[in-house]
Short mmCIF file of C-alpha atoms in Angstrom, two decimals:
data_model
loop_
_atom_site.label_atom_id
_atom_site.label_comp_id
_atom_site.label_asym_id
_atom_site.label_seq_id
_atom_site.Cartn_x
_atom_site.Cartn_y
_atom_site.Cartn_z
CA MET A 1170 76.12 101.62 48.40
CA LYS A 1171 76.18 97.83 48.27
CA ILE A 1172 73.05 96.50 46.57
CA ALA A 1173 71.88 92.93 46.10
CA ILE A 1174 69.47 92.23 43.24
CA VAL A 1175 67.56 88.96 43.71
CA TYR A 1176 65.91 87.20 40.78
CA ASP A 1177 66.02 83.57 39.70
CA CYS A 1178 66.64 84.39 36.00
CA LEU A 1179 69.43 86.25 34.21
CA PHE A 1180 69.18 87.79 30.74
CA PRO A 1181 70.16 86.67 28.10
CA ASN A 1182 70.54 83.17 29.57
CA THR A 1183 66.80 83.36 30.20
CA VAL A 1184 64.69 85.65 28.01
CA GLY A 1185 61.78 87.73 29.25
CA GLY A 1186 60.62 91.19 30.23
CA ALA A 1187 61.57 90.93 33.91
CA GLU A 1188 64.92 89.41 32.94
CA ARG A 1189 65.70 92.44 30.80
CA TRP A 1190 64.54 94.78 33.56
CA TYR A 1191 66.84 93.31 36.23
CA ARG A 1192 69.82 93.05 33.90
CA SER A 1193 69.43 96.71 32.94
CA LEU A 1194 68.84 97.72 36.57
CA ALA A 1195 71.99 95.91 37.69
CA GLU A 1196 74.14 97.45 34.94
CA ARG A 1197 72.96 101.00 35.59
CA LEU A 1198 73.18 100.80 39.38
CA ASP A 1199 76.63 99.24 39.11
CA ASP A 1200 77.86 102.39 37.38
CA ARG A 1201 77.46 104.28 40.67
CA HIS A 1202 77.30 101.57 43.32
CA SER A 1203 78.44 98.00 44.02
CA VAL A 1204 75.90 95.47 42.73
CA THR A 1205 75.70 91.74 43.41
CA TYR A 1206 73.19 89.80 41.29
CA ILE A 1207 71.87 86.74 43.15
CA THR A 1208 70.30 84.12 40.89
CA ARG A 1209 70.34 80.44 39.82
CA LYS A 1210 73.16 79.00 37.74
CA GLN A 1211 72.20 79.41 34.07
CA TRP A 1212 75.62 79.34 32.41
CA GLY A 1213 78.37 76.90 31.60
CA ALA A 1214 82.14 77.07 31.88
CA GLU A 1215 82.15 80.50 30.22
CA GLY A 1216 80.57 82.05 33.33
CA PRO A 1217 77.71 84.56 33.57
CA ARG A 1218 79.44 87.24 31.42
CA THR A 1219 78.23 90.20 33.46
CA SER A 1220 79.95 93.47 34.33
CA PHE A 1221 78.61 93.20 37.88
CA ALA A 1222 79.21 90.49 40.50
CA THR A 1223 76.95 87.49 39.91
CA ILE A 1224 76.37 84.69 42.40
CA ALA A 1225 74.42 81.45 41.84
CA VAL A 1226 72.79 80.19 45.05
CA ALA A 1227 70.85 77.37 43.37
CA PRO A 1228 71.25 75.13 40.30
CA GLY A 1229 69.65 76.00 36.98
CA GLY A 1230 67.14 73.95 35.01
CA GLY A 1231 63.63 74.33 33.64
CA LEU A 1232 61.21 76.58 35.49
CA TYR A 1233 57.95 75.65 33.76
CA THR A 1234 55.77 72.60 33.25
CA ARG A 1235 54.45 71.66 29.81
CA THR A 1236 51.29 73.66 30.53
CA GLY A 1237 53.35 76.80 31.16
CA ARG A 1238 52.99 76.89 34.94
CA ARG A 1239 55.88 77.42 37.32
CA ARG A 1240 57.42 74.30 38.87
CA ILE A 1241 57.47 74.32 42.67
CA TRP A 1242 60.90 72.75 43.33
CA PRO A 1243 63.20 75.33 41.61
CA PRO A 1244 61.70 78.32 43.52
CA LEU A 1245 62.01 76.40 46.80
CA ARG A 1246 65.68 75.65 46.19
CA PHE A 1247 66.34 79.20 45.11
CA GLY A 1248 64.54 80.58 48.15
CA PHE A 1249 66.63 78.40 50.45
CA GLY A 1250 69.81 79.50 48.67
CA VAL A 1251 68.86 83.16 49.06
CA PHE A 1252 68.13 82.55 52.77
CA LEU A 1253 71.58 81.02 53.36
CA HIS A 1254 73.33 83.77 51.40
CA MET A 1255 71.57 86.51 53.34
CA LEU A 1256 72.34 84.82 56.65
CA ARG A 1257 76.03 85.06 55.79
CA HIS A 1258 76.16 88.33 53.89
CA GLY A 1259 72.87 90.19 54.38
CA ARG A 1260 74.31 92.69 56.89
CA SER A 1261 76.92 93.77 54.31
CA TYR A 1262 74.25 95.06 51.90
CA ASP A 1263 72.67 98.48 52.18
CA ALA A 1264 69.68 97.35 50.14
CA VAL A 1265 68.20 94.15 48.76
CA HIS A 1266 66.10 94.64 45.62
CA SER A 1267 63.97 91.59 44.83
CA ALA A 1268 61.20 90.50 42.55
CA SER A 1269 58.09 89.55 44.50
CA PHE A 1270 57.75 86.28 42.59
CA PRO A 1271 58.74 83.54 43.12
CA PHE A 1272 57.77 84.31 46.72
CA PHE A 1273 60.21 81.91 48.41
CA SER A 1274 63.26 84.03 47.57
CA LEU A 1275 61.57 87.11 49.02
CA LEU A 1276 60.58 85.15 52.13
CA GLY A 1277 64.11 83.77 52.45
CA ALA A 1278 65.71 87.20 52.17
CA ALA A 1279 63.29 88.82 54.61
CA LEU A 1280 63.65 86.04 57.20
CA ALA A 1281 67.45 86.10 57.07
CA LEU A 1282 67.55 89.90 57.41
CA ARG A 1283 65.24 89.70 60.43
CA LEU A 1284 67.24 86.91 62.09
CA THR A 1285 70.52 88.81 61.69
CA ARG A 1286 68.89 92.12 62.68
CA ALA A 1287 70.31 93.70 59.56
CA ARG A 1288 69.41 97.31 58.82
CA THR A 1289 69.33 96.46 55.13
CA ARG A 1290 66.47 98.05 53.22
CA LEU A 1291 64.21 95.55 51.44
CA VAL A 1292 62.86 96.79 48.10
CA VAL A 1293 60.42 94.69 46.04
CA ASP A 1294 59.03 94.89 42.50
CA TRP A 1295 55.43 93.72 42.12
CA TRP A 1296 54.73 92.70 38.55
CA GLU A 1297 51.44 91.07 39.58
CA ALA A 1298 49.19 90.69 42.62
CA TRP A 1299 46.58 87.97 42.22
CA THR A 1300 43.08 87.77 43.69
CA LEU A 1301 41.99 84.78 45.77
CA GLU A 1302 39.69 83.70 42.94
CA TYR A 1303 42.57 83.63 40.50
CA TRP A 1304 44.77 81.72 42.94
CA ARG A 1305 42.02 79.09 43.24
CA SER A 1306 41.70 78.76 39.47
CA TYR A 1307 45.49 78.38 39.19
CA LEU A 1308 46.21 75.96 42.07
CA GLY A 1309 42.83 74.62 43.14
CA PRO A 1310 40.82 75.36 46.31
CA ILE A 1311 43.48 74.32 48.84
CA GLY A 1312 46.65 75.26 46.95
CA GLY A 1313 45.02 78.54 45.92
CA ARG A 1314 44.35 79.54 49.53
CA ILE A 1315 47.93 78.71 50.46
CA GLY A 1316 49.28 80.76 47.54
CA ALA A 1317 47.05 83.73 48.41
CA ALA A 1318 48.15 83.56 52.08
CA ILE A 1319 51.85 83.52 51.11
CA GLN A 1320 51.28 86.47 48.77
CA GLY A 1321 49.51 88.34 51.57
CA LEU A 1322 52.47 87.74 53.89
CA CYS A 1323 54.93 88.95 51.24
CA ILE A 1324 52.96 92.18 50.75
CA ARG A 1325 53.67 93.04 54.40
CA LEU A 1326 57.45 92.53 54.14
CA PRO A 1327 59.00 95.29 51.97
CA ASP A 1328 60.24 98.66 53.17
CA GLN A 1329 59.49 99.96 49.67
CA SER A 1330 57.46 98.46 46.82
CA PHE A 1331 57.44 99.32 43.12
CA THR A 1332 54.85 98.28 40.57
CA PHE A 1333 54.07 98.99 36.94
CA SER A 1334 50.27 99.21 36.82
CA ARG A 1335 47.44 101.03 38.57
CA LEU A 1336 45.64 97.72 39.13
CA VAL A 1337 48.51 96.14 41.07
CA GLU A 1338 49.17 99.39 42.94
CA GLN A 1339 45.57 99.47 44.16
CA ARG A 1340 45.61 95.81 45.17
CA LEU A 1341 48.76 96.37 47.23
CA ARG A 1342 47.24 99.40 48.96
CA ASP A 1343 43.99 97.53 49.63
CA ARG A 1344 45.89 94.72 51.36
CA ARG A 1345 48.33 97.01 53.21
CA PRO A 1346 47.11 100.62 53.44
CA VAL A 1347 50.38 101.81 55.05
CA ALA A 1348 52.55 100.26 52.32
CA GLN A 1349 55.14 102.46 50.63
CA VAL A 1350 54.21 101.86 46.98
CA GLU A 1351 55.48 103.75 43.94
CA ARG A 1352 54.08 103.08 40.48
CA LEU A 1353 56.65 103.30 37.71
CA THR A 1354 55.62 104.40 34.24
CA GLY A 1355 57.28 101.52 32.40
CA ALA A 1356 59.94 98.83 32.33
CA TYR A 1357 61.95 100.17 29.38
CA ALA A 1358 65.34 98.43 29.27
CA GLY A 1359 66.94 99.84 26.14
CA ASP A 1360 69.65 102.42 25.56
CA GLY A 1361 69.14 106.12 26.05
CA ASP A 1362 66.72 108.17 28.15
CA SER A 1363 63.22 106.70 27.75
CA SER A 1364 61.66 109.86 29.24
CA GLN A 1365 62.74 111.75 26.10
CA MET A 1366 61.07 109.30 23.72
CA GLN A 1367 57.87 110.55 22.10
CA PRO A 1368 55.74 107.71 20.70
CA SER A 1369 54.03 108.31 17.40
CA LEU A 1370 50.25 107.91 17.27
CA GLU A 1371 50.26 107.58 13.49
CA PRO A 1372 49.96 103.97 12.22
CA GLY A 1373 52.47 102.58 9.79
CA GLU A 1374 51.60 101.55 6.27
CA PRO A 1375 50.09 99.04 6.28
CA PRO A 1376 49.07 99.21 9.98
CA LEU A 1377 50.65 96.39 12.01
CA VAL A 1378 49.75 94.84 15.36
CA VAL A 1379 52.57 93.00 17.18
CA ALA A 1380 52.03 90.64 20.14
CA ALA A 1381 54.96 89.11 22.07
CA GLY A 1382 54.95 86.70 24.99
CA ARG A 1383 54.70 83.11 26.13
CA HIS A 1384 51.66 81.30 24.75
CA ILE A 1385 50.11 80.26 28.07
CA PRO A 1386 46.46 80.57 29.17
CA GLU A 1387 47.15 83.64 31.33
CA LYS A 1388 48.39 85.60 28.29
CA ARG A 1389 45.13 85.11 26.30
CA VAL A 1390 46.99 84.83 23.00
CA PRO A 1391 44.13 82.92 21.26
CA ALA A 1392 41.98 86.05 21.70
CA ILE A 1393 44.15 87.87 19.16
CA PRO A 1394 43.00 86.30 15.84
CA PRO A 1395 39.26 86.95 16.48
CA ALA A 1396 40.09 90.52 17.48
CA ILE A 1397 42.10 91.03 14.29
CA ALA A 1398 39.21 89.58 12.25
CA VAL A 1399 36.80 92.11 13.78
CA ALA A 1400 39.24 95.02 13.36
CA ARG A 1401 39.82 94.15 9.70
CA GLY A 1402 36.14 94.83 9.12
CA GLN A 1403 37.00 98.53 9.52
CA VAL A 1404 40.72 98.43 8.62
CA PRO A 1405 40.96 95.83 5.80
CA GLU A 1406 44.71 96.32 5.35
CA LEU A 1407 45.50 95.57 9.03
CA ARG A 1408 48.26 92.99 9.60
CA CYS A 1409 49.43 91.15 12.72
CA ALA A 1410 52.65 89.43 13.83
CA ILE A 1411 52.46 87.08 16.83
CA LEU A 1412 55.79 86.27 18.49
CA GLY A 1413 56.61 83.60 21.06
CA ASP A 1414 55.69 79.99 21.68
CA GLY A 1415 54.04 77.78 24.27
CA PRO A 1416 51.19 75.34 24.92
CA GLU A 1417 48.53 77.69 23.47
CA ALA A 1418 50.34 78.20 20.15
CA GLY A 1419 48.48 75.35 18.42
CA ALA A 1420 45.07 76.76 19.38
CA THR A 1421 46.08 80.21 18.13
CA ARG A 1422 47.37 78.80 14.85
CA ALA A 1423 44.10 76.89 14.34
CA LEU A 1424 42.12 80.09 14.87
CA VAL A 1425 44.24 81.95 12.32
CA GLN A 1426 43.49 79.29 9.72
CA GLY A 1427 39.84 78.85 10.71
CA LEU A 1428 39.15 82.58 10.41
CA GLY A 1429 40.88 82.78 7.02
CA LEU A 1430 43.63 85.06 8.33
CA GLY A 1431 46.56 83.16 6.86
CA GLN A 1432 47.58 86.16 4.72
CA ALA A 1433 47.03 88.73 7.48
CA VAL A 1434 48.39 87.09 10.66
CA GLU A 1435 51.94 85.75 10.83
CA MET A 1436 53.02 83.48 13.68
CA ARG A 1437 56.81 83.78 13.88
CA GLY A 1438 57.45 81.58 16.91
CA ARG A 1439 60.21 82.37 19.38
CA VAL A 1440 62.56 85.14 18.21
#
């Protein structure tokens, strides 16, 4: 089969959970099929350094504002690049596997496949599905309605959808009862067979909590120090390591100091 994977980031040029997922997906599918990874340009003269075919349909650059929100222009350019690529080559793919967000690349791929009457199967991963209330809080009353409407349109496009949580699965089914949705049990991207891994329920000594992610409002990182302070009331030896960076890091650091957790909570920054 010929498979196109569509995502605007490529690991390790860009670091994140979804980036690892799509890199691993491309490598494993390419062992048995022909994979083309469609993304933005995130590399220099050395090239993308991938074992699978990699095509940049838009320039690279920063994706986020200082507050941690997605910029609008890069997804628009990427979506247009995906649209043009699929107009030219969409009929040659047996399947297009895309992230749902940013929506413009999914819209571009779906529109091009419809215009060319391609029989290509459109498969979409849904990492999130926001409510109208959350869209309003994120983009304001007008922008929020527009974002929610675009999301609603995108939910109706895939031939097959995958998600990673019961919450998102239910939201997709509520919005499109006939949707073909499969919930996966995880996004493990390491070596070996994750189905054979048996997690231990016994805490280490001393017990350690690890949090990793961008420090943006949606991640609720500043909620961690107060939670650790409460937990230490019952588990005095509990420790915590907070990884990552972002606009909320200063507030989290202030809470660590204000709660007297300097010896218990370590903020390691980006790793």
